Coordinates of N, CA and C in Angstrom, one line a residue:
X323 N 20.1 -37.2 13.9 CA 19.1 -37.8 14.7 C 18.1 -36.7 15.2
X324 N 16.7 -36.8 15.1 CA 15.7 -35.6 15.5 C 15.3 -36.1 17.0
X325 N 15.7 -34.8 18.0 CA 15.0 -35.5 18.6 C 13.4 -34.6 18.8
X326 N 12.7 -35.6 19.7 CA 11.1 -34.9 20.1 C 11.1 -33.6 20.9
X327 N 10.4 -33.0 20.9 CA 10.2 -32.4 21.5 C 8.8 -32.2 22.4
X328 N 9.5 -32.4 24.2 CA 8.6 -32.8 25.2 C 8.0 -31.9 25.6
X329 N 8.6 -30.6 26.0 CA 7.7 -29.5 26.4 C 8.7 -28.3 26.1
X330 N 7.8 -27.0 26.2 CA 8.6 -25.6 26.2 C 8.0 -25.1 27.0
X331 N 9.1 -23.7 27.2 CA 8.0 -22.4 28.0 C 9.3 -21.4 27.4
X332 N 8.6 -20.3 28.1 CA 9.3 -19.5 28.3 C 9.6 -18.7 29.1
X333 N 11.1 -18.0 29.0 CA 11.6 -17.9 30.5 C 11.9 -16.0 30.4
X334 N 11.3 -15.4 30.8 CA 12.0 -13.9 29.9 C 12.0 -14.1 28.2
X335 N 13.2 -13.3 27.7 CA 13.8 -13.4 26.6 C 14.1 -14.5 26.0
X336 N 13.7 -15.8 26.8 CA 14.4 -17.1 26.0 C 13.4 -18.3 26.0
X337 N 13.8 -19.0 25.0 CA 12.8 -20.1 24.8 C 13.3 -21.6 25.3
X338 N 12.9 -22.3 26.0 CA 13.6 -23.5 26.9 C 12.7 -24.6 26.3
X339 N 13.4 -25.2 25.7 CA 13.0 -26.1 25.1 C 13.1 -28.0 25.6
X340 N 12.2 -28.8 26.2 CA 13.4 -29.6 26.6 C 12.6 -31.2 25.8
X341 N 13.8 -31.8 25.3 CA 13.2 -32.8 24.4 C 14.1 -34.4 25.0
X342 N 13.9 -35.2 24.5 CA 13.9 -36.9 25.4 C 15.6 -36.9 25.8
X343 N 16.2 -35.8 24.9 CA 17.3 -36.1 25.5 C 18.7 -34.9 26.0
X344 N 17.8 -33.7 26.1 CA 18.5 -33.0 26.5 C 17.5 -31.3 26.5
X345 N 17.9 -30.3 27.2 CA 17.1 -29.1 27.2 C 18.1 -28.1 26.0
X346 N 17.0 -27.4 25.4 CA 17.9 -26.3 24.7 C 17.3 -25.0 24.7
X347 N 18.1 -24.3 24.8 CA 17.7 -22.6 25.4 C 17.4 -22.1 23.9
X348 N 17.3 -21.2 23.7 CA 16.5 -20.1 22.0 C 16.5 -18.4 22.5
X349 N 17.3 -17.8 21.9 CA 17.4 -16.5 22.1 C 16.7 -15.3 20.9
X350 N 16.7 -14.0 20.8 CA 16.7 -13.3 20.5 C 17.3 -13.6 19.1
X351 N 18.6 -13.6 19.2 CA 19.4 -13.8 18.1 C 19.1 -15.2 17.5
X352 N 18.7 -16.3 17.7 CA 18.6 -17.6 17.4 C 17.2 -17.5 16.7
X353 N 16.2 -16.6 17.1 CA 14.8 -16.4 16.6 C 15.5 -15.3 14.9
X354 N 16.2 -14.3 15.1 CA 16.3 -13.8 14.1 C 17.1 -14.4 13.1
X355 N 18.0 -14.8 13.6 CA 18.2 -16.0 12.3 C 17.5 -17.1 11.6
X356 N 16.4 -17.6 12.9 CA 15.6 -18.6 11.9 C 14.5 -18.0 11.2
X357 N 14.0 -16.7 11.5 CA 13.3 -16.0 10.6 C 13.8 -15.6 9.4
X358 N 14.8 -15.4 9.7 CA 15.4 -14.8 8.0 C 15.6 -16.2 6.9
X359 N 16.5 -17.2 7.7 CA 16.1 -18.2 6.7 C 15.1 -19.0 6.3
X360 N 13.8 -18.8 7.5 CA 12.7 -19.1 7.1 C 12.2 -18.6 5.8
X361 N 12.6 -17.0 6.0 CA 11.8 -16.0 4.1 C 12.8 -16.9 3.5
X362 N 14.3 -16.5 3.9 CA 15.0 -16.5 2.8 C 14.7 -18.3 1.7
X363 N 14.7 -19.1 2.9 CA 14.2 -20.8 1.6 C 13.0 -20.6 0.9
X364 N 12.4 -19.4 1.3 CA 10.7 -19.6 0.2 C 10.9 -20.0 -0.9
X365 N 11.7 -19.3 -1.3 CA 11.8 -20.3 -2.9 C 12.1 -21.2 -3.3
X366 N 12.8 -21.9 -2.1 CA 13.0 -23.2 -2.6 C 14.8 -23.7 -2.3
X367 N 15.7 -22.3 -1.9 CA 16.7 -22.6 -1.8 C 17.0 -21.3 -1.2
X368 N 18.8 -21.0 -0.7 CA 19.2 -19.9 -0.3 C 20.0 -19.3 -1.1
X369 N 20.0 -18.3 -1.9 CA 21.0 -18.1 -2.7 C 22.4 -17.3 -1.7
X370 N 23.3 -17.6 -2.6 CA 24.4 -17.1 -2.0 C 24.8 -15.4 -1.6
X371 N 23.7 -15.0 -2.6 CA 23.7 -13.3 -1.9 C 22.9 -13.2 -1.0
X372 N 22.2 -14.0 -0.4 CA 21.0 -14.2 0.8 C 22.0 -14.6 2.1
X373 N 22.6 -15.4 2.0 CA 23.5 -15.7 2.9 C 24.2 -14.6 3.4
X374 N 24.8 -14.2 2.4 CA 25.8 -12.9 2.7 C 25.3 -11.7 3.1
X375 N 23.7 -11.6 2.8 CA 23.4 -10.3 3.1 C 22.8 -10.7 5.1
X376 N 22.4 -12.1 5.1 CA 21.8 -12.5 6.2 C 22.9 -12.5 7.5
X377 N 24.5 -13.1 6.7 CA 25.8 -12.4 7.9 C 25.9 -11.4 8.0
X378 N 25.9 -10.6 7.5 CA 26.2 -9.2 7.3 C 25.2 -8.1 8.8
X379 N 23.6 -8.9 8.1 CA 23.3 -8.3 8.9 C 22.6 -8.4 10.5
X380 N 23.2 -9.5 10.6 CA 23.2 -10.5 11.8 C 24.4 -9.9 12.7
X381 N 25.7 -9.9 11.8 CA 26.4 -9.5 12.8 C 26.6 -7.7 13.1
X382 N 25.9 -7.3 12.2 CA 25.5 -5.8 12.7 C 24.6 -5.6 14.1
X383 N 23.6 -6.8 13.6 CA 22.6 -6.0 14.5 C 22.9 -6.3 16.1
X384 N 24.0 -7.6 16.1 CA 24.4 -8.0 17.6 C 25.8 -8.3 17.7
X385 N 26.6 -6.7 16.9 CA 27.5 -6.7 17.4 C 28.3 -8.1 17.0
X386 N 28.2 -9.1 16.4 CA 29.0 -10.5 16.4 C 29.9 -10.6 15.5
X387 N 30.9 -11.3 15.9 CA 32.2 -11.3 14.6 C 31.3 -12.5 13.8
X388 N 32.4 -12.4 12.4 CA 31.5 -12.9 11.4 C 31.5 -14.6 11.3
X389 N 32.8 -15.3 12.3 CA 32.4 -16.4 12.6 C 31.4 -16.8 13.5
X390 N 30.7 -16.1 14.5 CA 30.0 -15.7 15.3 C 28.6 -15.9 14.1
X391 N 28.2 -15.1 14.0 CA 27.1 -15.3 13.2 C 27.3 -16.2 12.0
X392 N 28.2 -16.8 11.2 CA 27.7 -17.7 10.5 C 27.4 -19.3 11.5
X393 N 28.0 -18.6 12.8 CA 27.6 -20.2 13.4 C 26.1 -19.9 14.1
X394 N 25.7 -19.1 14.3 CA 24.4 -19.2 14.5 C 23.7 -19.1 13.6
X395 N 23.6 -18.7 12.6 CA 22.9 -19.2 11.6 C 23.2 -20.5 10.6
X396 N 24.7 -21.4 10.7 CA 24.1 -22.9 10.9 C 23.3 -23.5 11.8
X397 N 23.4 -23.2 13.3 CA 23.2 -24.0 14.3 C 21.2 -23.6 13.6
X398 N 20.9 -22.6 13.1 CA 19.5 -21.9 13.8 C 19.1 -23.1 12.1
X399 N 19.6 -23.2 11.0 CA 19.3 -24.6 9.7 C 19.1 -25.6 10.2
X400 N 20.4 -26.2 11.4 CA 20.1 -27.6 11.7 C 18.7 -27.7 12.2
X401 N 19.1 -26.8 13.6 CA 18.0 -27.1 14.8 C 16.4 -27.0 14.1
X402 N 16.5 -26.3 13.3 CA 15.2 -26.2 12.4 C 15.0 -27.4 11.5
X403 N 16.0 -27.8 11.2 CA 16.0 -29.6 9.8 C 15.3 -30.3 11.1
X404 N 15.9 -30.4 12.4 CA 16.1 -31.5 13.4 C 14.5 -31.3 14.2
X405 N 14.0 -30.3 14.4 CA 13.1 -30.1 14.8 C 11.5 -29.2 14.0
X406 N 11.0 -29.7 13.5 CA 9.9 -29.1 12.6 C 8.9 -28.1 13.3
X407 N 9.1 -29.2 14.4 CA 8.0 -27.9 15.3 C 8.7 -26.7 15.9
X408 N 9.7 -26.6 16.0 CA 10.3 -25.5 16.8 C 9.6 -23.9 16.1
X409 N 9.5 -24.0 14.9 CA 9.4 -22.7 14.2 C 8.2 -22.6 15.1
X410 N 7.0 -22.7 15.6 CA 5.8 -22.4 15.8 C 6.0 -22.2 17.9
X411 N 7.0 -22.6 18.0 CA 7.9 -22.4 19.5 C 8.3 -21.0 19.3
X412 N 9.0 -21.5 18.4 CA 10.0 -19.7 18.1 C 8.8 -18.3 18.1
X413 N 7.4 -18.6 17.5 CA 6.5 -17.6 17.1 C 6.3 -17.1 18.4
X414 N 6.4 -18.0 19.2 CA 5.5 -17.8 20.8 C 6.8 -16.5 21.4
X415 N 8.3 -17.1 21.4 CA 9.3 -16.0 21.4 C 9.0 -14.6 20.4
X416 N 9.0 -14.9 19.4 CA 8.5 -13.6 19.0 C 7.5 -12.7 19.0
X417 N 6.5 -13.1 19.4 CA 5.3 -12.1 20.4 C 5.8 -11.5 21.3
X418 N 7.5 -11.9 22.0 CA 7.5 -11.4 23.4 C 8.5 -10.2 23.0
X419 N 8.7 -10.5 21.4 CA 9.4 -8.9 21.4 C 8.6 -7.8 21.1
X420 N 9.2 -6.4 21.2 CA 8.6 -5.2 21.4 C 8.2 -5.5 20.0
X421 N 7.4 -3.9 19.5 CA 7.0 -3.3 18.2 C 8.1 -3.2 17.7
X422 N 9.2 -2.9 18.2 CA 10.1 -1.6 17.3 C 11.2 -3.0 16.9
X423 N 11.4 -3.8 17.7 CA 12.2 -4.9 17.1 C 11.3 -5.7 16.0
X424 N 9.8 -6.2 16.0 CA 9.4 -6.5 15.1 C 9.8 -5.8 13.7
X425 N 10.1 -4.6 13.6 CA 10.0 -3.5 12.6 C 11.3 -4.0 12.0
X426 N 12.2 -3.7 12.9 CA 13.6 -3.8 12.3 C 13.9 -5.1 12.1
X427 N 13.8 -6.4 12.7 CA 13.8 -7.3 12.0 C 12.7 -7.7 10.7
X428 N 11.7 -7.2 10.4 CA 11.1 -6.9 9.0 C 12.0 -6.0 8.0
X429 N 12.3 -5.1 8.3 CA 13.5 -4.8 7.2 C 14.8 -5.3 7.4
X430 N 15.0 -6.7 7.9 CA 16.3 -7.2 7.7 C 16.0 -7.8 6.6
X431 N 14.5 -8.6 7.4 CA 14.2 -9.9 6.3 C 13.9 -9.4 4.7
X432 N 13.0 -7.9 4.8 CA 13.6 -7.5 3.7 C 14.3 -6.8 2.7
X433 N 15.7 -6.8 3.1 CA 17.2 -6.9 2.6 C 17.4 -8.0 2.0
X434 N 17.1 -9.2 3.1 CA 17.3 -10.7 2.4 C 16.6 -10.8 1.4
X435 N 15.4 -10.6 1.2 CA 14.8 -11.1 0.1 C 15.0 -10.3 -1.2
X436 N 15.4 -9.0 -1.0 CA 16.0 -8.5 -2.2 C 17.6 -8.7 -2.4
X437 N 18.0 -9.3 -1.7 CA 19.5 -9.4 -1.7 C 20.0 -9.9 -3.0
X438 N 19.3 -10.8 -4.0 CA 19.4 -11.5 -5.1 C 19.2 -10.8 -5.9
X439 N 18.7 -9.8 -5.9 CA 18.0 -8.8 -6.9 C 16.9 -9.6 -7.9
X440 N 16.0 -10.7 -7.1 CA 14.7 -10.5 -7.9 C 14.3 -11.3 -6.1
X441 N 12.8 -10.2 -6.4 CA 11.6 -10.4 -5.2 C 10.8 -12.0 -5.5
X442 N 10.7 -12.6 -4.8 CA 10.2 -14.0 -5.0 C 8.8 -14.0 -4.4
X443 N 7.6 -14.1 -5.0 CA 6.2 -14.5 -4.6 C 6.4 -15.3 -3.4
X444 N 7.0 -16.7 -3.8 CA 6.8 -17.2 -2.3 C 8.0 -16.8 -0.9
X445 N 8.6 -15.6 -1.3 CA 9.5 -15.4 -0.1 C 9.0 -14.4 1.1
X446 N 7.8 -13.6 -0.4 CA 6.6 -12.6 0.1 C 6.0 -13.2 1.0
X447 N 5.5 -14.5 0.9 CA 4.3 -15.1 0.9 C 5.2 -15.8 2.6
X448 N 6.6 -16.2 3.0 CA 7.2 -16.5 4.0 C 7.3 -15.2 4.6
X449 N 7.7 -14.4 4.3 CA 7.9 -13.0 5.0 C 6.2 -12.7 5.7
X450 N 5.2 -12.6 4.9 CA 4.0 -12.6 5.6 C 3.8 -13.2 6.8
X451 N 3.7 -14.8 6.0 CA 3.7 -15.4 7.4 C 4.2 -15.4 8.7
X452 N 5.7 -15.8 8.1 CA 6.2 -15.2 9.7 C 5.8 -14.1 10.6
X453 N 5.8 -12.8 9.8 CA 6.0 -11.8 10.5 C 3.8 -11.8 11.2
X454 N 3.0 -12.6 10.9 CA 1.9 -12.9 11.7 C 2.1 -13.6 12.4
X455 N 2.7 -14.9 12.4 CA 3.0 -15.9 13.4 C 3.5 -15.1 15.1
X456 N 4.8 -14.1 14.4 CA 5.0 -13.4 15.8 C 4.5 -12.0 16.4
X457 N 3.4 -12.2 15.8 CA 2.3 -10.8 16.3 C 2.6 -9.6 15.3
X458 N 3.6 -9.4 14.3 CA 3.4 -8.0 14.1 C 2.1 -7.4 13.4
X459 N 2.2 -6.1 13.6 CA 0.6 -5.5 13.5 C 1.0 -5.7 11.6
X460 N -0.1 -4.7 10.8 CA 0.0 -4.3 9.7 C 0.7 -2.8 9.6
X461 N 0.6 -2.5 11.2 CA 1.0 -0.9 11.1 C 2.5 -1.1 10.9
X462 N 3.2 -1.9 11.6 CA 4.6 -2.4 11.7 C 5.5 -3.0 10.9
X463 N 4.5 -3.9 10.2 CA 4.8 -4.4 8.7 C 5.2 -3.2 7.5
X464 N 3.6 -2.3 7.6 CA 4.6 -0.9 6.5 C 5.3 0.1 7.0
X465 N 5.2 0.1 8.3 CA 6.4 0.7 8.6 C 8.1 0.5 8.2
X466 N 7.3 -1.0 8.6 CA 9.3 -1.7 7.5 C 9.3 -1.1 6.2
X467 N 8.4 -1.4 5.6 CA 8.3 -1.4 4.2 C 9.0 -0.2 4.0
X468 N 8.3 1.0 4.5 CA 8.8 2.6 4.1 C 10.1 3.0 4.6
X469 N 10.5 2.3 5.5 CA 12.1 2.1 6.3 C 13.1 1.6 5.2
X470 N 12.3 0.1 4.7 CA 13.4 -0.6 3.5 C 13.1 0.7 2.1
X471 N 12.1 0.9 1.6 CA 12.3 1.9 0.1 C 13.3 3.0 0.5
X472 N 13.1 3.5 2.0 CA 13.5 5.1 2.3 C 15.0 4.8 2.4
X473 N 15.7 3.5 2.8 CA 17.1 3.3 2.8 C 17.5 2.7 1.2
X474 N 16.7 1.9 1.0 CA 17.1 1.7 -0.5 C 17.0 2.4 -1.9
X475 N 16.1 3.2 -1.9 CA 15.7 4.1 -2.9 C 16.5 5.1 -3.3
X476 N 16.7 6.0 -4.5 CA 18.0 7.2 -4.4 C 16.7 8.1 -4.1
X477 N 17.1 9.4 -4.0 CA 16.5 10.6 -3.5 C 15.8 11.2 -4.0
X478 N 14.5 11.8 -3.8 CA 13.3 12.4 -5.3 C 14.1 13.2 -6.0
X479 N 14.0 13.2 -7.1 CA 14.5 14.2 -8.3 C 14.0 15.7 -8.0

């Protein structure tokens, strides 16, 4: 059952959401998960090394055991199936993070997108988006970029 959603704000670090039949809070970690699977369905599905690379690095970045993070990143699929507008809620949350978290969550998302080992046009084309929806500069953007080559790349000859 979807429900509406009546109003938001935001409270600090969290997104309070409250709809016809109950209020729901949205964190840090709840925004990074629904970003990643935001890129990660561009193409149309999630592949199973996208998933794994998406626990992996969910429960690095906060510390969570790995039942821990695959439940927030079901709960962050549903609430997104159940609510359409939320993603553009969540953007408003991610303006309120720093530069340097934009960055690093940009090279998570892209880990996920290479996780499969092939780069997908439209996962590019989700990765863009989001990462404007929640303010990051262009400076920030390649800064990921040169962060993800400089950790994935082997070493000049």
């Amino acid at each position: 059952m979807s429900d509406t959603i009546i109003t938001s704000r935001l409270e600090g670090s969290t997104l309070i959401v409250e709809t016809d039949t109950r209020s729901e809070t949205y964190d840090s970690q709840f925004l990074v998960a629904a970003l990643l699977i935001y890129i990660a369905r561009g193409s149309g599905s999630i592949e199973p090394e996208e998933t794994a690379k998406m626990l992996e690095l969910i429960q690095n970045r906060f510390q969570l055991r790995g039942a821990e993070s695959l439940e927030l990143l079901t709960r962050a699929m549903s609430e997104l199936a159940e609510k359409p507008e939320l993603g553009a809620l969540l953007a408003e949350l991610g303006r309120s993070l720093s530069d340097s978290d934009k960055e690093d969550i940009a090279v998570m998302a892209l880990k996920v997108i290479a996780a499969d080992g092939r780069r997908k046009a439209a996962e590019m084309e989700k990765f863009n988006e989001a990462f404007e929806a929640v303010g990051a500069s262009p400076e920030i953007v390649h800064r990921a970029f040169d962060r993800y080559f400089a950790e994935t790349m082997p070493g000049d000859l």
